[in-house]
Amino acid sequence: MEGVTVREYGLSFVGVCLRNYLGKSWPFFLIFLAGIAVMTFLGLRGKKKENPLEVVTVDGSDRDMKYGDPDYVEEARGDSATWTFLSVLLMCLVTVCNPFLARILVPKFGMTPIYYRFFWVLPVTTGAAYYITKAAVSIRRRMIRILGYAALLGVLAVLIPLNPGVMNLKLPTNVYKVDGAVPVLCDAIHEDFKTTRTYEKAAAKLEKPMDHNSKEWLKRSSRMYPVCVFPYSIEFSVRQYDPTIRLLFNRNLRLYYEGNRSTGITYGEGKKSYQRRALILDAMYGRDDTITVEAFQKEMKRSKAKYLIVEEAQANGGFLVQAGCTQVGVTAGYTIFRYGK
């Protein structure tokens, strides 16, 4: 939840996050809470069940005769789903929904004070759907149940529109569920990287006998994969699609460079690693005319970056070629540059 902090919103930050997450579908949260409340009440009621078979003698006394099942108390009525939802809700009230505890613990664990991920809210939609279905199924007469289903669907469609709306849904163009350029670019980079000296050296070192559980072996294994800088628009898709592509920027660094401060983490002059990476991006797009070829080459060698992928219309091609980059090709509107051999 970008920009929502415990410090700024205090006790209301949970409500703000819920509104941002659910949007116009906020009634689902009320259905979720109502379902838990009703099912918990019914589950806690319980009832004593009498012995189904009572045996007595002719004179009315049972003496020591023991027949049938003994009396027992039926277990509390309810279902496992309700108790699961209730336990999750109680756990969240104690932890992430507790502004007092979160304000103290979050800084101590070095975590960001920004609530930009609210995965714990996910059970709300599934829970609401569960209780709506359970309410409809409780109707015994089939025809009335069918009419009830139709009425519920109509109410949900009108009063609780889906986000971003049925008319605004965008279907993925490939089976990988990512931008169509991502698989093409990744394949082109891997194919070219296998022809480089960097790959050959890494493969040769990996062939030497070594404990495969050691850190050194893992380090050498990672060098079999190229370090790349992608455009911001597709970088996060690349991270999800191909784990063998090593990205020069981690998530927080790239967000900060693009002006997104939602992580709550800042990088100033004291963060030399960030400054060096920012220099490479500035050179790629020609955003800083004071960057020299020597400075760019120094940072490329230090960072081990091998491929720079730039939007075709925005590439600072002349500078990159002069600095030792080779244009591998133009694919799906992006230019791929390889540094070194």
XYZ file of C-alpha atoms in Angstrom:
341
model
C 0.000 0.000 0.000
C 2.079 2.831 -1.326
C 2.577 5.708 1.084
C 0.554 4.173 3.941
C 2.617 4.163 7.118
C 1.835 3.395 10.739
C 3.467 6.631 11.856
C 1.399 8.839 9.558
C -2.018 7.189 9.846
C -1.832 5.727 13.349
C -4.845 3.627 14.297
C -6.570 4.312 10.963
C -3.808 2.827 8.786
C -5.468 -0.617 8.677
C -8.709 0.883 7.398
C -6.844 2.912 4.779
C -5.024 -0.185 3.540
C -8.278 -2.132 3.337
C -9.942 0.598 1.279
C -6.948 0.772 -1.055
C -6.866 -2.995 -1.443
C -10.580 -3.703 -1.851
C -11.607 -0.488 -3.597
C -15.244 -0.598 -4.664
C -15.432 -4.203 -3.510
C -15.261 -3.210 0.154
C -18.635 -4.893 1.010
C -16.824 -8.226 0.693
C -15.107 -7.410 3.972
C -18.457 -6.905 5.724
C -19.735 -10.222 4.323
C -16.541 -11.883 5.542
C -16.926 -10.542 9.078
C -20.666 -11.325 9.187
C -20.026 -14.890 8.020
C -17.399 -15.469 10.701
C -19.639 -13.976 13.386
C -22.694 -16.065 12.476
C -20.800 -19.336 12.049
C -18.840 -18.790 15.271
C -22.086 -18.142 17.168
C -23.690 -21.287 15.769
C -20.557 -23.291 16.461
C -20.375 -22.221 20.097
C -24.016 -23.005 20.815
C -23.781 -26.791 20.686
C -26.527 -28.966 22.171
C -26.888 -32.017 24.334
C -28.000 -35.058 22.423
C -30.102 -37.637 24.240
C -29.500 -41.375 24.186
C -31.306 -42.707 21.094
C -32.040 -46.037 22.827
C -33.316 -46.250 26.406
C -33.913 -49.721 27.862
C -35.898 -50.348 31.072
C -37.342 -53.433 32.739
C -41.018 -54.229 33.227
C -41.055 -52.748 36.727
C -39.546 -49.522 35.477
C -36.051 -49.971 36.879
C -32.980 -50.288 34.728
C -30.995 -52.219 37.374
C -27.516 -52.888 35.957
C -28.654 -53.409 32.399
C -26.578 -51.476 29.871
C -27.959 -51.231 26.399
C -27.588 -48.759 23.615
C -25.130 -45.889 23.355
C -24.222 -43.774 26.371
C -25.323 -40.164 26.572
C -22.871 -37.704 25.075
C -22.597 -34.043 24.307
C -22.344 -33.206 20.651
C -19.213 -31.300 19.687
C -19.552 -27.627 18.988
C -21.159 -27.134 15.644
C -19.223 -25.248 13.021
C -16.808 -25.925 10.189
C -13.067 -25.970 9.870
C -13.077 -23.105 7.351
C -14.622 -20.716 9.874
C -12.096 -21.604 12.548
C -9.300 -21.118 9.996
C -10.593 -17.686 8.995
C -11.094 -16.753 12.640
C -7.569 -17.808 13.612
C -6.092 -15.783 10.741
C -8.168 -12.766 11.734
C -7.114 -12.991 15.387
C -3.462 -13.445 14.438
C -3.579 -10.350 12.219
C -5.244 -8.304 14.959
C -2.335 -9.126 17.228
C 0.434 -8.552 14.639
C 0.123 -6.542 11.412
C -3.175 -4.918 12.428
C -1.738 -3.806 15.747
C -0.301 -0.300 15.204
C 1.245 -0.248 18.676
C 3.181 -3.488 18.264
C 4.025 -2.866 14.594
C 5.454 0.571 15.349
C 7.878 -0.962 17.856
C 8.852 -4.211 16.124
C 9.085 -3.136 12.464
C 12.110 -0.789 12.941
C 13.883 -3.299 15.183
C 13.748 -5.996 12.520
C 15.012 -3.588 9.859
C 11.780 -3.881 7.903
C 10.195 -1.117 5.854
C 7.510 0.903 7.675
C 5.450 1.045 4.484
C 2.588 -1.432 4.147
C 2.839 -1.972 0.403
C 1.950 -5.677 0.638
C -1.244 -6.788 2.380
C -1.248 -10.498 1.573
C -3.118 -11.218 4.781
C -6.204 -9.567 3.285
C -6.447 -12.274 0.609
C -8.665 -14.565 2.751
C -11.293 -11.792 2.784
C -12.436 -12.383 -0.799
C -12.272 -16.181 -0.580
C -14.007 -16.124 2.797
C -16.791 -13.875 1.525
C -17.329 -16.196 -1.444
C -17.416 -19.178 0.914
C -20.090 -17.681 3.163
C -22.205 -16.454 0.244
C -22.172 -19.964 -1.192
C -22.914 -21.514 2.194
C -25.899 -19.204 2.672
C -27.311 -20.130 -0.735
C -26.788 -23.876 -0.203
C -28.629 -23.722 3.137
C -31.881 -23.206 1.195
C -33.447 -26.645 0.945
C -35.907 -26.232 -1.900
C -34.079 -26.531 -5.204
C -36.057 -23.947 -7.147
C -35.774 -21.334 -4.407
C -32.063 -22.108 -4.136
C -31.575 -21.514 -7.873
C -33.467 -18.231 -7.660
C -31.355 -17.302 -4.656
C -28.159 -17.941 -6.601
C -29.392 -15.756 -9.470
C -30.364 -12.962 -7.072
C -26.975 -13.099 -5.334
C -25.120 -12.934 -8.645
C -27.185 -9.927 -9.692
C -26.561 -8.114 -6.414
C -22.820 -8.807 -6.555
C -22.557 -7.673 -10.177
C -24.387 -4.393 -9.521
C -23.359 -3.420 -5.996
C -19.852 -4.905 -5.811
C -18.138 -4.324 -9.176
C -14.924 -6.223 -9.734
C -11.644 -4.308 -9.884
C -10.697 -3.091 -12.449
C -13.997 -4.155 -14.008
C -14.923 -6.775 -16.542
C -14.579 -4.354 -19.436
C -11.044 -3.356 -18.402
C -9.568 -6.844 -17.997
C -6.463 -7.494 -20.078
C -5.667 -11.057 -21.036
C -1.997 -12.105 -21.326
C -0.642 -12.570 -24.833
C 1.431 -15.678 -24.005
C 1.399 -18.686 -21.724
C 4.062 -17.120 -19.483
C 1.668 -14.302 -18.453
C 4.332 -11.642 -19.100
C 5.046 -8.964 -21.688
C 5.580 -10.659 -25.041
C 9.030 -9.083 -25.414
C 10.381 -10.674 -22.220
C 10.773 -14.306 -23.420
C 12.241 -13.134 -26.741
C 14.802 -10.871 -25.068
C 15.824 -13.472 -22.482
C 16.330 -16.146 -25.142
C 18.411 -13.778 -27.285
C 20.617 -12.827 -24.328
C 21.236 -16.435 -23.263
C 22.063 -17.452 -26.821
C 24.580 -14.643 -27.230
C 26.071 -15.043 -23.753
C 27.065 -18.660 -24.475
C 29.384 -17.377 -27.233
C 31.304 -14.987 -24.969
C 34.630 -15.447 -23.221
C 32.961 -14.663 -19.903
C 30.775 -17.742 -20.243
C 33.674 -19.933 -21.373
C 35.799 -18.920 -18.376
C 32.919 -19.505 -15.974
C 32.216 -22.951 -17.461
C 35.898 -23.921 -17.231
C 36.116 -22.974 -13.557
C 32.956 -24.903 -12.832
C 34.420 -28.093 -14.277
C 37.121 -28.216 -11.616
C 36.465 -30.670 -8.742
C 34.710 -28.912 -5.895
C 32.156 -29.519 -3.185
C 28.790 -28.693 -4.747
C 27.435 -27.650 -1.355
C 30.103 -25.006 -0.799
C 29.584 -21.269 -1.178
C 32.414 -21.068 -3.680
C 30.653 -23.540 -5.991
C 27.429 -21.554 -5.776
C 29.358 -18.385 -6.542
C 30.980 -19.945 -9.603
C 27.629 -21.355 -10.734
C 26.053 -17.899 -10.699
C 28.721 -16.660 -13.121
C 27.249 -18.971 -15.736
C 24.390 -16.504 -16.052
C 24.583 -12.939 -17.415
C 24.192 -9.761 -15.354
C 21.740 -7.470 -17.135
C 20.077 -4.077 -16.895
C 16.547 -3.993 -18.289
C 14.139 -1.100 -18.814
C 12.021 -0.372 -15.788
C 8.803 -1.230 -17.654
C 9.739 -4.914 -18.033
C 12.404 -5.484 -15.380
C 10.019 -6.943 -12.809
C 8.499 -9.245 -15.417
C 11.992 -10.511 -16.246
C 12.578 -11.171 -12.536
C 9.501 -13.399 -12.463
C 9.974 -15.078 -15.822
C 13.658 -16.028 -15.863
C 15.575 -16.562 -12.592
C 18.780 -17.277 -14.564
C 18.922 -13.619 -15.591
C 20.916 -11.779 -12.931
C 19.654 -8.218 -12.555
C 22.080 -5.492 -11.583
C 19.383 -3.648 -9.638
C 17.433 -5.154 -6.811
C 13.831 -4.121 -6.351
C 14.325 -1.294 -3.849
C 17.272 0.234 -5.715
C 15.374 0.376 -8.982
C 12.214 1.771 -7.430
C 14.234 4.516 -5.754
C 16.036 5.394 -9.001
C 12.693 5.731 -10.796
C 11.433 8.104 -8.110
C 9.241 5.648 -6.233
C 9.691 6.116 -2.470
C 7.072 3.573 -1.400
C 9.638 1.268 0.221
C 10.598 3.846 2.822
C 14.290 3.179 2.074
C 16.477 6.049 0.869
C 19.839 5.981 -0.893
C 22.056 9.028 -0.536
C 25.669 9.831 -1.223
C 26.694 7.303 1.403
C 25.372 4.428 -0.700
C 28.188 4.065 -3.214
C 26.729 0.856 -4.657
C 23.590 2.730 -5.596
C 25.523 5.661 -7.072
C 27.580 3.319 -9.276
C 24.492 1.576 -10.617
C 22.722 4.870 -11.169
C 25.686 6.033 -13.266
C 25.211 3.080 -15.636
C 21.543 3.882 -16.115
C 22.276 7.568 -16.630
C 24.788 6.649 -19.323
C 22.419 4.203 -21.031
C 19.798 6.879 -21.506
C 22.092 9.885 -21.868
C 20.683 11.565 -18.765
C 24.036 12.921 -17.596
C 26.409 14.481 -20.135
C 29.222 14.721 -17.573
C 29.716 10.935 -17.434
C 32.964 9.980 -19.127
C 33.745 6.789 -21.032
C 36.371 5.900 -18.447
C 33.934 6.285 -15.543
C 31.341 4.171 -17.321
C 33.854 1.398 -18.116
C 35.087 1.392 -14.538
C 31.608 0.862 -13.137
C 30.715 -1.784 -15.720
C 33.774 -3.834 -14.778
C 33.171 -3.378 -11.082
C 29.508 -4.377 -11.312
C 30.140 -7.294 -13.716
C 27.249 -6.059 -15.872
C 27.256 -7.729 -19.278
C 24.074 -6.716 -21.100
C 22.237 -3.421 -21.315
C 18.741 -3.547 -22.783
C 17.339 -0.160 -23.780
C 14.190 1.046 -25.510
C 15.171 1.487 -29.139
C 14.138 5.149 -29.310
C 15.817 6.078 -26.004
C 19.178 4.317 -26.292
C 22.316 6.429 -26.004
C 23.831 4.211 -28.675
C 26.761 6.385 -29.743
C 28.149 6.656 -26.212
C 27.655 2.953 -25.447
C 29.472 1.819 -28.610
C 32.306 4.250 -27.906
C 32.556 2.848 -24.360
C 33.082 -0.718 -25.597
C 29.556 -2.050 -26.026
C 28.479 -4.103 -29.031
C 24.960 -3.962 -30.402
C 23.745 -7.551 -30.371
C 20.463 -6.800 -32.059
C 17.105 -5.074 -31.948
C 14.290 -7.258 -30.660
C 10.640 -6.383 -29.980
C 11.428 -2.673 -29.877
C 14.431 -3.009 -27.540
C 18.132 -2.726 -28.359
C 20.476 -5.232 -26.715
C 24.049 -4.060 -26.016
C 26.782 -6.398 -24.786
C 29.744 -4.987 -22.878
C 33.094 -6.602 -23.667
C 33.665 -9.962 -25.316
